[in-house]
mmCIF file of C-alpha atoms and ligand atoms in Angstrom:
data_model
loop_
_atom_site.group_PDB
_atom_site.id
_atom_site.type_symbol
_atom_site.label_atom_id
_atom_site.label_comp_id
_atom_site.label_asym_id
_atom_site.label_seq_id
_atom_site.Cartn_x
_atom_site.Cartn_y
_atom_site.Cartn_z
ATOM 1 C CA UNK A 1 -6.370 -44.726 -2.552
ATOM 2 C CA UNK A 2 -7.874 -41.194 -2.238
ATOM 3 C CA UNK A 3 -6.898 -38.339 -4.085
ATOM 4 C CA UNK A 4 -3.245 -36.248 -4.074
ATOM 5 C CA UNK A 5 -3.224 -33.607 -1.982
ATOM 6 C CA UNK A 6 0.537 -32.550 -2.762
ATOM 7 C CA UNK A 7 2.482 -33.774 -5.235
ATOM 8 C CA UNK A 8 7.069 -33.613 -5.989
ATOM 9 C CA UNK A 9 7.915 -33.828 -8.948
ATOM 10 C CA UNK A 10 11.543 -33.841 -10.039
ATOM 11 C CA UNK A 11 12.551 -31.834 -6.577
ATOM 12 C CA UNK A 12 16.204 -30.786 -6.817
ATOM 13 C CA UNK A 13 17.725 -28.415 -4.288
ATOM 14 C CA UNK A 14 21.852 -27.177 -4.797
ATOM 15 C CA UNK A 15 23.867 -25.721 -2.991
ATOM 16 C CA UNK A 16 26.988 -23.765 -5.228
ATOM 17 C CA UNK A 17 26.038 -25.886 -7.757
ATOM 18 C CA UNK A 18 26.109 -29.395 -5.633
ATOM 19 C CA UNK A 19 23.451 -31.221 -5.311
ATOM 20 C CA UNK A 20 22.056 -32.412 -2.311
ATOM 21 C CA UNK A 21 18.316 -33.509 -3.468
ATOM 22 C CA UNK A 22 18.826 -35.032 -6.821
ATOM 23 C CA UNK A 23 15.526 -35.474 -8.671
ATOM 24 C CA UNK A 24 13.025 -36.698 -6.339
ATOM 25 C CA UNK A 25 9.292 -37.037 -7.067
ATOM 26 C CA UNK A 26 6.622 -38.687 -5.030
ATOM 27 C CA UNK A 27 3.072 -37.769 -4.024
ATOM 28 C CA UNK A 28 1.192 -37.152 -0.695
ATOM 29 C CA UNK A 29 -2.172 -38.757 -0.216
ATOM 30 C CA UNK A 30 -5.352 -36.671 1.652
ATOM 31 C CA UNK A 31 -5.406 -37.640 4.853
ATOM 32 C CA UNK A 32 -2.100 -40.310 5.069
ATOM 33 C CA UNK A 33 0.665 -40.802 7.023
ATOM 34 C CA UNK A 34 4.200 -40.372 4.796
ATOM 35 C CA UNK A 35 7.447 -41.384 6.895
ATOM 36 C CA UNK A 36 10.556 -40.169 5.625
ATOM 37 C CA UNK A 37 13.227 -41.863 6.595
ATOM 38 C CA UNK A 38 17.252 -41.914 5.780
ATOM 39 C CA UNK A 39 20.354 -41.638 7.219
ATOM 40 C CA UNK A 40 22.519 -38.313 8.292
ATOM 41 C CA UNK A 41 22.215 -35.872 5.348
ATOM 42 C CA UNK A 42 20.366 -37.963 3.129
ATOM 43 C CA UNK A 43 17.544 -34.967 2.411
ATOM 44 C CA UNK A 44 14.945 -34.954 4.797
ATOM 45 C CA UNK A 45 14.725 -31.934 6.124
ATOM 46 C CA UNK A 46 15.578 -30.100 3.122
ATOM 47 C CA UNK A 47 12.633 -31.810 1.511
ATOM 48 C CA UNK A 48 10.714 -31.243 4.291
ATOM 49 C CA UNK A 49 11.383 -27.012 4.004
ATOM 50 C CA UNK A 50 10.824 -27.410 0.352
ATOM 51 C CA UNK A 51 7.154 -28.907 0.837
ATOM 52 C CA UNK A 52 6.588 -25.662 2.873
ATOM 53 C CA UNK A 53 8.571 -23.389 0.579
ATOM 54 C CA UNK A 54 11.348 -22.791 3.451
ATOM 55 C CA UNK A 55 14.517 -23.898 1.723
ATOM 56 C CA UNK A 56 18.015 -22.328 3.482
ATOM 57 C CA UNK A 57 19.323 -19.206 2.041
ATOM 58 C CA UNK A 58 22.043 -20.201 -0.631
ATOM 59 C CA UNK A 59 19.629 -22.968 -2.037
ATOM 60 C CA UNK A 60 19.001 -23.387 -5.840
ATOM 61 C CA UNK A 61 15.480 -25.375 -6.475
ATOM 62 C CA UNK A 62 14.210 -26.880 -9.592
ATOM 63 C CA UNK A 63 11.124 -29.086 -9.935
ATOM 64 C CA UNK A 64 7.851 -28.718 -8.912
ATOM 65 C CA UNK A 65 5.788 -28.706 -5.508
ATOM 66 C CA UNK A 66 2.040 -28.266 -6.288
ATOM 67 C CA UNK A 67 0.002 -28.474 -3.432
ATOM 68 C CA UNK A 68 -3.885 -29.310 -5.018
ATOM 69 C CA UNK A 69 -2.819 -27.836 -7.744
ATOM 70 C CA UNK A 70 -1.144 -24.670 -6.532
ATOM 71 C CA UNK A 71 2.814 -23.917 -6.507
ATOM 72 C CA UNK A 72 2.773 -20.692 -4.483
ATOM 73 C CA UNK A 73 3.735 -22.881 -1.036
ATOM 74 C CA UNK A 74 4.740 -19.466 0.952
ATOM 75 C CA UNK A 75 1.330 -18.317 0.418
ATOM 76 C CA UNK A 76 -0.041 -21.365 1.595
ATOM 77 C CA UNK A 77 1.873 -21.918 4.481
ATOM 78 C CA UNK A 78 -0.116 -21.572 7.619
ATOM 79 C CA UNK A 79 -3.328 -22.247 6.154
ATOM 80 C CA UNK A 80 -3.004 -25.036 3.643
ATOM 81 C CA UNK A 81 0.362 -26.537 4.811
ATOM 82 C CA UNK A 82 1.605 -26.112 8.318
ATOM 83 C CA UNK A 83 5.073 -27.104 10.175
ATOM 84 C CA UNK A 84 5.732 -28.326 13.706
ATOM 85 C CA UNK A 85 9.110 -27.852 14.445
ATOM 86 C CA UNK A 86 11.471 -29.864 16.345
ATOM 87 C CA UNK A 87 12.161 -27.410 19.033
ATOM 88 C CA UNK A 88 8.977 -26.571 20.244
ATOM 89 C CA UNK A 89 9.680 -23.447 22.994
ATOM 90 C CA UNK A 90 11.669 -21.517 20.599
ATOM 91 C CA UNK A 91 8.537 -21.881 17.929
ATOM 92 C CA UNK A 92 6.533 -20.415 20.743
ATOM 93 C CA UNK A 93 7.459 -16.053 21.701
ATOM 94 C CA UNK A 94 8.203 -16.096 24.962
ATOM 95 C CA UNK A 95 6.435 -12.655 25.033
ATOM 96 C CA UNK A 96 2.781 -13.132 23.678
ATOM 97 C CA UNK A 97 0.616 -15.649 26.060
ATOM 98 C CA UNK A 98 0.026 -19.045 23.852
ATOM 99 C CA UNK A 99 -3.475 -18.697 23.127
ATOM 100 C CA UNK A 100 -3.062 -14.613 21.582
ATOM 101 C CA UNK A 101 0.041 -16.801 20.060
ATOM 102 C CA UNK A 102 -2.555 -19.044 17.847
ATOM 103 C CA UNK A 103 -5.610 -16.453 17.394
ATOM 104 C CA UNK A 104 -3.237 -15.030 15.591
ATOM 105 C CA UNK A 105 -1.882 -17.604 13.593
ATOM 106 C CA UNK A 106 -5.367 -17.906 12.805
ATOM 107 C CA UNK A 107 -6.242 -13.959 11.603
ATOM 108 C CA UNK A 108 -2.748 -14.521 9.644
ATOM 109 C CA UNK A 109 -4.918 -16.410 7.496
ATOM 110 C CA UNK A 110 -8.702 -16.282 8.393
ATOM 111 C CA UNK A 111 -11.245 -13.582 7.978
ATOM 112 C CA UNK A 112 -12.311 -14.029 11.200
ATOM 113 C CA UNK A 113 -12.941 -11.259 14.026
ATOM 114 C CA UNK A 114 -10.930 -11.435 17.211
ATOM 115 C CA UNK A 115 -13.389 -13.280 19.148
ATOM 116 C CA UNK A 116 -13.475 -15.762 17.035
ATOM 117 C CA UNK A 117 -9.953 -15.996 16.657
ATOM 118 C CA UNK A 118 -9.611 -16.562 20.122
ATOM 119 C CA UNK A 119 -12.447 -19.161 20.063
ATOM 120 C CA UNK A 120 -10.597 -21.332 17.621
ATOM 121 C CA UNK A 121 -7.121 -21.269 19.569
ATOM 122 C CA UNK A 122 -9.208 -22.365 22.555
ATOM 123 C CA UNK A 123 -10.873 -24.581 20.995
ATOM 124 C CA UNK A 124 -7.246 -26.215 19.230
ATOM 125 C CA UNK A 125 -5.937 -26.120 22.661
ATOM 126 C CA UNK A 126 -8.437 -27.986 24.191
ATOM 127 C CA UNK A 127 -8.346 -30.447 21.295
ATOM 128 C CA UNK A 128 -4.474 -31.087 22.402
ATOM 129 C CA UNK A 129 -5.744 -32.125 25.652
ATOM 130 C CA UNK A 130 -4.692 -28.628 27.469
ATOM 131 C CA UNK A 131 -6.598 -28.757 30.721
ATOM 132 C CA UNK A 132 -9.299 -25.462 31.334
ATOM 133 C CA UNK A 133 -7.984 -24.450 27.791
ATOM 134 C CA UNK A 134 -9.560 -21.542 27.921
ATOM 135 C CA UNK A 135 -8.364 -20.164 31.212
ATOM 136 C CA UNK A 136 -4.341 -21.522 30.242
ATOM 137 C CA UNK A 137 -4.321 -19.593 26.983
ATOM 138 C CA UNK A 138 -3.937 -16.606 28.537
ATOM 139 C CA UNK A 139 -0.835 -18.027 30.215
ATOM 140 C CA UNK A 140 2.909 -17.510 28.602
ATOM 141 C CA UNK A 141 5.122 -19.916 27.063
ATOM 142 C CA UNK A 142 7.172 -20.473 30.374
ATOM 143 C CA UNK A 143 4.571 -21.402 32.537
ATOM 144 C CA UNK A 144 3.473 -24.370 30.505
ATOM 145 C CA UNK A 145 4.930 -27.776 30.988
ATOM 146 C CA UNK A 146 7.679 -28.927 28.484
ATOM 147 C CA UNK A 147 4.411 -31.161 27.342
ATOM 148 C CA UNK A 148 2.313 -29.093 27.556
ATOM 149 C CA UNK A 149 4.211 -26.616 25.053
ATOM 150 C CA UNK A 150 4.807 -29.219 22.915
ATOM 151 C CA UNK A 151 1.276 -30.042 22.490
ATOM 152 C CA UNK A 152 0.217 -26.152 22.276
ATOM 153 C CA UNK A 153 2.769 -26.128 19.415
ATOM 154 C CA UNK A 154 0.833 -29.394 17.663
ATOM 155 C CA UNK A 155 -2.010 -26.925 18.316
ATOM 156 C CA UNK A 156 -0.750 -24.076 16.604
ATOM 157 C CA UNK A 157 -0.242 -26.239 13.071
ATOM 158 C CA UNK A 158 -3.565 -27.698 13.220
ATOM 159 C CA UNK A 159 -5.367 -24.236 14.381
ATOM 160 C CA UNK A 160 -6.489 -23.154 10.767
ATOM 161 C CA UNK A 161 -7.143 -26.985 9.580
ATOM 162 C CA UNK A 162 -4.182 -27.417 7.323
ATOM 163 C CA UNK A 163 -4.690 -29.840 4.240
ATOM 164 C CA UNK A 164 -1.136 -31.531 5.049
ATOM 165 C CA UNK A 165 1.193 -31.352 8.483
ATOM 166 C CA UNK A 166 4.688 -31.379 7.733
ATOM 167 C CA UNK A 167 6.954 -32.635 11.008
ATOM 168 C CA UNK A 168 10.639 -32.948 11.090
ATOM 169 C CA UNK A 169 11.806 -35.159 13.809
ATOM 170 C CA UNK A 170 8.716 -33.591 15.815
ATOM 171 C CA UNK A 171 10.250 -35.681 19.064
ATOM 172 C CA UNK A 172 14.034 -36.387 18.919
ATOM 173 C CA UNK A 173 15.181 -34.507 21.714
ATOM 174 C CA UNK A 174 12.292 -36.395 24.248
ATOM 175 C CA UNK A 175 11.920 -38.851 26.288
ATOM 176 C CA UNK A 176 11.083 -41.984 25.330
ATOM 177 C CA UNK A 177 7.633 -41.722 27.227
ATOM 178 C CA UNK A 178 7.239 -38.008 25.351
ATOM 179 C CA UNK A 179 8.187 -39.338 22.478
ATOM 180 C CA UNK A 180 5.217 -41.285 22.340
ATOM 181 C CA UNK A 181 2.737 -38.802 23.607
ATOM 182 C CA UNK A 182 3.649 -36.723 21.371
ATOM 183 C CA UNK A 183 3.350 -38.798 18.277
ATOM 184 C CA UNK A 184 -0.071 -40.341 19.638
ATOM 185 C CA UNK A 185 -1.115 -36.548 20.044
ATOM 186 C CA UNK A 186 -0.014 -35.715 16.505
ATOM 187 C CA UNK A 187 -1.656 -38.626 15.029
ATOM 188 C CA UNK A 188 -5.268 -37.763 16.860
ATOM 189 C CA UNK A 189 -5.127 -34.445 16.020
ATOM 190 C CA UNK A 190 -4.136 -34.751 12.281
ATOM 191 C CA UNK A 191 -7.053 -37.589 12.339
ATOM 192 C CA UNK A 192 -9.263 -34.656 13.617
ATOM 193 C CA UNK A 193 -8.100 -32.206 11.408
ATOM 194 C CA UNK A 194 -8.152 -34.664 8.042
ATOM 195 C CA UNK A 195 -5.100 -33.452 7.368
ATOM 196 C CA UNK A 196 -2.385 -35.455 5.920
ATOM 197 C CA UNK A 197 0.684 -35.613 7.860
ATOM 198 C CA UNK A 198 4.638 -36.094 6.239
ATOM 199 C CA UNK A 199 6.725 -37.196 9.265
ATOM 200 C CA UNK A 200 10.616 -37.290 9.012
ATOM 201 C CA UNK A 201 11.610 -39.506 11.328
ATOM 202 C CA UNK A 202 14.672 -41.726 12.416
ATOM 203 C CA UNK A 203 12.490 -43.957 14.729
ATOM 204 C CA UNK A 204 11.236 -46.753 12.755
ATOM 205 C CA UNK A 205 8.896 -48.089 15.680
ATOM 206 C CA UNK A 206 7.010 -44.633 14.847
ATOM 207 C CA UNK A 207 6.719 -45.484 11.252
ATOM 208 C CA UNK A 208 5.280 -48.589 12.320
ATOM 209 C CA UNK A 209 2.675 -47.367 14.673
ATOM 210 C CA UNK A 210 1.904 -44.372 12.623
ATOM 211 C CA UNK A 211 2.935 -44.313 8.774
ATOM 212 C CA UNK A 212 0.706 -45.662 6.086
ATOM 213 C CA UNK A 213 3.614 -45.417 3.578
ATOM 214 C CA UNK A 214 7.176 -45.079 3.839
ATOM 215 C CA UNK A 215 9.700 -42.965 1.793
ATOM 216 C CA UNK A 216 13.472 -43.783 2.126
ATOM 217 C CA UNK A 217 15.566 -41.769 1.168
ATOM 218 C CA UNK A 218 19.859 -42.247 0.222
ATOM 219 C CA UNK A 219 21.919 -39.757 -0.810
ATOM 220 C CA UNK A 220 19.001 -36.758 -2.109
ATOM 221 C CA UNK A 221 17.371 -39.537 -4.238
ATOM 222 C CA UNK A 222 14.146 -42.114 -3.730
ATOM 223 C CA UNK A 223 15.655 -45.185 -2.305
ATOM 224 C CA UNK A 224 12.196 -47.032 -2.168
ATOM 225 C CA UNK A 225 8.584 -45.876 -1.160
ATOM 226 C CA UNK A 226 5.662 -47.858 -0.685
ATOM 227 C CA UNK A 227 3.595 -49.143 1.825
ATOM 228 C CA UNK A 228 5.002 -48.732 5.221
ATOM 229 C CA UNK A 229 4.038 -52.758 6.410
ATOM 230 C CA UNK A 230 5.873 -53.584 3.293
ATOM 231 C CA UNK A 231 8.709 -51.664 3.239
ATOM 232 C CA UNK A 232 9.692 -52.612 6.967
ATOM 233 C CA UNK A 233 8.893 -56.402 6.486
ATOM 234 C CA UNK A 234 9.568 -57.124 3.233
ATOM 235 C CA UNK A 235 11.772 -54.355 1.916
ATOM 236 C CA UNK A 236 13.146 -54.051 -1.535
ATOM 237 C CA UNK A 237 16.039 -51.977 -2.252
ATOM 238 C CA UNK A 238 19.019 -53.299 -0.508
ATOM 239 C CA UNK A 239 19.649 -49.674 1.345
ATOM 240 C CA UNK A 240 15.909 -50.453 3.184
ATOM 241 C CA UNK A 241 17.087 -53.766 4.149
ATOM 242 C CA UNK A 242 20.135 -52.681 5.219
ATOM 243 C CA UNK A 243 18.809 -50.082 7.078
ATOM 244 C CA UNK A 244 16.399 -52.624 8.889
ATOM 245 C CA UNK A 245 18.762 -55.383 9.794
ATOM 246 C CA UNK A 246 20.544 -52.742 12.001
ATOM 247 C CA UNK A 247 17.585 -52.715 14.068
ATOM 248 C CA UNK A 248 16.960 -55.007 16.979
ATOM 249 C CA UNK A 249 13.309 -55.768 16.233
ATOM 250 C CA UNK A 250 14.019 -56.573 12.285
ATOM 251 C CA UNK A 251 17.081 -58.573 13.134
ATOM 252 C CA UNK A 252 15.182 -61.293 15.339
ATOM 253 C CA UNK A 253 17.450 -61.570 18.229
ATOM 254 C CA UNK A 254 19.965 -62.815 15.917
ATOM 255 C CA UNK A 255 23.669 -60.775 15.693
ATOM 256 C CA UNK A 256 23.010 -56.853 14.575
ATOM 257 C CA UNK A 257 25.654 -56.162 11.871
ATOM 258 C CA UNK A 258 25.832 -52.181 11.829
ATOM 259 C CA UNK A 259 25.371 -50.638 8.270
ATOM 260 C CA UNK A 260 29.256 -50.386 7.237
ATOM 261 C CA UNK A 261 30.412 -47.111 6.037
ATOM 262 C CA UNK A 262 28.372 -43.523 6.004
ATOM 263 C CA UNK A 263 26.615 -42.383 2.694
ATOM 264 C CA UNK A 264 28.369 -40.264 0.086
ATOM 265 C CA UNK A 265 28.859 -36.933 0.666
ATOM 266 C CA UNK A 266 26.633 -34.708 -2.285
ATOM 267 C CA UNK A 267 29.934 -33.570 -3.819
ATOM 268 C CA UNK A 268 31.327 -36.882 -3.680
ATOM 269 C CA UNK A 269 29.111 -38.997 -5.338
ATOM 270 C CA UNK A 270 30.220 -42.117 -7.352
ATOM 271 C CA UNK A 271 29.730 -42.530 -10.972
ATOM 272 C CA UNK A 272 26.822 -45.135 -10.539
ATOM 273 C CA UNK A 273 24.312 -46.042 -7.953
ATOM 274 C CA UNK A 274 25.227 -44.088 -4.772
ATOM 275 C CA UNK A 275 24.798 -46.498 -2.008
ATOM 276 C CA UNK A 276 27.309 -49.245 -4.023
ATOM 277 C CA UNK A 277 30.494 -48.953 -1.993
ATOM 278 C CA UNK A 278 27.909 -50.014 1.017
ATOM 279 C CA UNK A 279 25.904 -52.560 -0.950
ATOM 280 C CA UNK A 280 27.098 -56.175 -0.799
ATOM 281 C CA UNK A 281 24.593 -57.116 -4.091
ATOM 282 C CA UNK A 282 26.791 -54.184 -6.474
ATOM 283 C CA UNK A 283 28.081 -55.327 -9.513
ATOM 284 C CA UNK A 284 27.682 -54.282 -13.031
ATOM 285 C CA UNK A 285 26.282 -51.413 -13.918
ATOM 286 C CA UNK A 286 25.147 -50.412 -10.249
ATOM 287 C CA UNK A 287 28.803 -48.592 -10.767
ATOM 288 C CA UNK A 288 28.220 -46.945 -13.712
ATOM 289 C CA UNK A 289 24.621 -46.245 -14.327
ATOM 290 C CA UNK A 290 22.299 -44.867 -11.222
ATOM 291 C CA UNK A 291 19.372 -46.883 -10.798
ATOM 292 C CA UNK A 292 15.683 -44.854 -11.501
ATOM 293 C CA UNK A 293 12.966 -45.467 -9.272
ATOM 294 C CA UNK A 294 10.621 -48.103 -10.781
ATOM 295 C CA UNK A 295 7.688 -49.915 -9.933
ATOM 296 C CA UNK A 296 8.276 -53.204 -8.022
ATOM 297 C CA UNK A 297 6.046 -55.453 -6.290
ATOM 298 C CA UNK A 298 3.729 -52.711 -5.256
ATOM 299 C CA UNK A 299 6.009 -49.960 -4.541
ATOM 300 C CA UNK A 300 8.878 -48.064 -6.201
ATOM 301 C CA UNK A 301 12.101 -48.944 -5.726
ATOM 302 C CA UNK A 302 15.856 -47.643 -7.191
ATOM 303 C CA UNK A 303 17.798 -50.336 -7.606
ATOM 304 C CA UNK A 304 19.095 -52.428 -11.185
ATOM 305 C CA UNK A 305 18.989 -55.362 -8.633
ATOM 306 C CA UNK A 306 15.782 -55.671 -6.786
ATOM 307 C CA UNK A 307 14.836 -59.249 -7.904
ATOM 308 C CA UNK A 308 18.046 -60.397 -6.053
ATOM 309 C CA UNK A 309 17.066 -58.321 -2.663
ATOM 310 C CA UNK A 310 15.751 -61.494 -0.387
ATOM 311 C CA UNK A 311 12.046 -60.933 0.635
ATOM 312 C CA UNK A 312 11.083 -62.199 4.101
ATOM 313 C CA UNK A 313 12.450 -60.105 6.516
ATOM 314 C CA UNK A 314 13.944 -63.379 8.072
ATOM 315 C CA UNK A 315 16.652 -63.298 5.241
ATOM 316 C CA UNK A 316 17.681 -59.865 5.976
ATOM 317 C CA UNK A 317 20.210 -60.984 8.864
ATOM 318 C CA UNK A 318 21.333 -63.374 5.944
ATOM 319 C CA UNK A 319 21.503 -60.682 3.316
ATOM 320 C CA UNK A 320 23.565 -58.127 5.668
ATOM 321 C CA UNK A 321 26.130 -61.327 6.361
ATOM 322 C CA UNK A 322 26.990 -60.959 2.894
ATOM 323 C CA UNK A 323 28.269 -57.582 3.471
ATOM 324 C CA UNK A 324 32.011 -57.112 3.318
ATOM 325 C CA UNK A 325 33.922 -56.590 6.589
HETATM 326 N N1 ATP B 1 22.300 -24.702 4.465
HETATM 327 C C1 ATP B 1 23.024 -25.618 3.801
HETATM 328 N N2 ATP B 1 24.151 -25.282 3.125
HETATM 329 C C2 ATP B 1 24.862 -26.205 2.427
HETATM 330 N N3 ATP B 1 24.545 -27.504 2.364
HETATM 331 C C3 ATP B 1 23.449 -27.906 3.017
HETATM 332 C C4 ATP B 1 22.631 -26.995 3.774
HETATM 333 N N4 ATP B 1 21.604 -27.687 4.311
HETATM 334 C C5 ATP B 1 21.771 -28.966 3.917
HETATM 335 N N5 ATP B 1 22.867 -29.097 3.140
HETATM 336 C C6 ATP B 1 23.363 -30.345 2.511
HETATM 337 O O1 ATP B 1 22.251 -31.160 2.228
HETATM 338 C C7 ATP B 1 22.405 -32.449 2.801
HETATM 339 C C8 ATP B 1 21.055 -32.906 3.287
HETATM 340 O O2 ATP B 1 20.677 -32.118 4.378
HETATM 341 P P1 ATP B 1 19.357 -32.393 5.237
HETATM 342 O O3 ATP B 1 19.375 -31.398 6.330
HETATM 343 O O4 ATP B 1 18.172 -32.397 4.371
HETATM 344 O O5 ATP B 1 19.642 -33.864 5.783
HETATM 345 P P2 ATP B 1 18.714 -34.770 6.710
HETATM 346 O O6 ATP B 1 18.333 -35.966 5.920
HETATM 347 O O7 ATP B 1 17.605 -33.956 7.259
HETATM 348 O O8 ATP B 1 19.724 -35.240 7.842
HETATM 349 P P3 ATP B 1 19.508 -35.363 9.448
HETATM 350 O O9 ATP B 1 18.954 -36.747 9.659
HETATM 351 O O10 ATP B 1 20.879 -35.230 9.984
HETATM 352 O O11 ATP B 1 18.581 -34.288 9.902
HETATM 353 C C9 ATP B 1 23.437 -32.277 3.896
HETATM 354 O O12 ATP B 1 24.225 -33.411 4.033
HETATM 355 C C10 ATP B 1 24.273 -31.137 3.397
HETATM 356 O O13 ATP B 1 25.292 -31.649 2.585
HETATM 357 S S1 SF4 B 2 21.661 -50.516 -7.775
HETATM 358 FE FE1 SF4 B 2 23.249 -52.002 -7.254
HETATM 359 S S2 SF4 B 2 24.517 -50.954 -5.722
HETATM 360 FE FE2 SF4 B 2 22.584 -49.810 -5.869
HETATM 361 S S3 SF4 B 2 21.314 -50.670 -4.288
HETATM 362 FE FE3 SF4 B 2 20.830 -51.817 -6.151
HETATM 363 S S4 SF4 B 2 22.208 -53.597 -6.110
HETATM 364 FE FE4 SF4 B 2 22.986 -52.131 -4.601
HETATM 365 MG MG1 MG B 3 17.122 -33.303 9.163
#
C-alpha cells in the first residue's frame, strides 16, 4: 500500500467533559478512498472537522492529527486538506461570481498573480465538466444549476490540488440521480487531483462503488476498518454485520430484520463494550471490559468475539435472527 498521507492517532473530542470520540486512531492512504460510516451520532462528522482542524466551539481535543508529518491542520486547510460541504449554495457567497470565488481560494494559498489565479479556477471549473468554463465563471452563484453549483463547489476543494478531500455526506439532500453524479464527479476529480479522499457517508452502495477501505464507526470508537470488499461481504465485528443485514442488497431477498435499539448516548455509555445491549453474540466480558481494536483477518476489528461473527455474508440474515426481539 502507498505511503500515509494523514494519520489519527488516539483522537478524542469532549464536550463538558463527555466524550463523544473516544480514542480513535487510523491512517489515510495517498491517493485512497476512506468511507466512514456509522449510525446517528456515532462521530463522523466530528472526526471529519477534526481532520480539518474545524471542531465546534465547546470541544475539548486530545490526540494527534498529523497530516505528512505536520499538526498545524488550520494552516493547512485549503491547500493541503480541503472540505466539500454538504450544503453546497451556502459554501458558495452569493455576492462574488464563482470563478473570482475560487481564484481566490487559490491566492488564499498560492503565490500566484491574479491572472493566474483566475486561470486555475477556470481551469478547475472546466475539469468539473462546467460548460464554456471560462465564460460561466464570471457568472454568480444563483444563476448556476443546483448541479452545476454543486460541481463548482467540488471545484473549489480541488482548485489548489489538496493532498486529501475530506466530504461529509457530500450528497444526502439529492436526488438519487445527483447523488450519483456527484459522487462519480468527486471520484474523477480526486483521481485527477491524486488526492486522497475521506467520505462520510450513510449510503453503503457509494462505499461500494467508490471506497477502497471502510471505517465503521459505534459510539466515538473504531468498530472495524479494513478493506471496503471485505468489510461489506465478509464483515467482522458484529455492529458491521448488523449494520449490513439491514440492507436489502446484503440481506439476499430474504426478511430485513431492522438493527434493534439506537446506540448509546456519549454520557450514557455502559460499563463494557458499547454496542452490547444491541449485540445478540454479548456475553462475558463484552459487559465489563470494552473491546480494543485488533488485527483480524486483514483488518482491525473491536470486538472480544470476532471468531464467533459468521463470515459469508450469506450467514448474516442468520446471525441477525439471533437477535433478541
Ligand atoms: N456541538 C456539539 N455540542 C455537544 N455535543 C455534540 C456537538 N456536536 C456533536 N456532539 C455529540 O457528538 C456526537 C457525535 O456527533 P457527530 O456529529 O460527529 O455524529 P455523526 O456520526 O456525524 O452523526 P450523523 O450521521 O447524524 O451526521 C453526537 O451524538 C453528540 O452527542
Ligand atoms: S465485544 Fe461483545 S458485545 Fe461488543 S460487539 Fe463484540 S461480541 Fe458484541
Ligand atoms: Mg454527521
Amino acid at each position: 500500500m502507498s505511503d500515509v498521507v494523514l494519520s489519527v492517532r488516539d483522537l478524542r473530542i469532549a464536550f463538558d467533559g463527555v466524550a463523544a470520540v473516544r480514542g480513535l486512531s487510523f491512517d489515510v492512504y495517498e491517493r485512497e478512498v476512506l468511507a466512514v460510516v456509522g449510525e446517528s451520532g456515532a462521530g463522523k462528522s466530528l472526526t471529519a472537522r477534526a481532520l480539518l482542524g474545524m471542531v465546534p466551539r465547546g470541544a475539548t481535543t486530545s490526540g494527534q492529527i498529523r497530516l505528512r508529518g505536520s499538526d498545524d491542520l488550520a494552516a493547512l486547510r485549503g491547500r493541503r486538506i480541503a472540505l466539500v460541504p454538504q450544503d453546497a449554495l451556502s459554501a458558495l457567497s452569493p455576492v462574488h461570481a464563482v470563478g473570482d470565488q475560487l481564484a481566490a481560494a487559490v491566492r488564499s494559498v498560492q503565490r500566484v498573480s491574479r491572472r493566474q489565479a483566475r486561470a486555475l479556477a477556470v481551469a478547475a471549473l472546466d475539469r468539473v465538466g462546467i460548460p464554456d468554463a471560462g465564460r460561466r465563471a464570471r457568472a454568480y452563484p444563483h444563476e448556476f444549476s443546483g448541479g452545476m453549483r454543486q460541481r463548482a463547489v467540488i471545484a473549489m476543494a480541488m482548485v489548489n490540488e489538496p493532498d486529501v478531500v475530506v466530504a461529509d455526506e457530500p450528497t444526502t439532500a439529492l436526488d438519487t440521480e445527483r447523488q450519483e453524479q456527484v459522487l462519480r464527479v468527486l471520484a474523477e476529480q480526486r483521481e485527477a487531483v491524486g488526492a486522497a479522499l475521506v467520505l462520510v457517508t450513510h449510503d453503503m452502495d457509494a462505499v461500494r462503488a467508490h471506497a477502497d477501505r471502510a471505517l465503521v464507526l459505534y459510539a466515538g470508537r473504531l468498530s472495524e476498518l479494513g478493506p471496503a470488499p471485505d468489510v461489506l461481504e465478509r464483515p467482522r465485528a458484529p455492529y458491521t454485520a448488523s449494520l449490513l443485514a439491514s440492507l436489502p442488497r446484503y440481506a439476499r431477498g430474504r426478511r430485513l430484520l431492522a438493527l434493534p435499539g439506537s446506540p448509546p448516548a456519549p454520557g450514557a455509555l455502559p460499563a463494557g463494550c458499547a454496542f452490547a445491549a444491541r449485540c445478540p453474540l454479548a456475553a462475558g466480558r463484552c459487559h465489563t471490559e470494552e473491546p480494543e481494536p485488533a488485527d483480524v483477518d486483514g483488518r482491525l476489528v473491536a470486538c472480544h468475539r470476532t471468531d464467533d461473527v459468521p463470515h459469508p455474508a450469506t450467514d448474516l440474515f442468520d446471525f441477525q435472527e439471533k437477535q433478541p426481539a
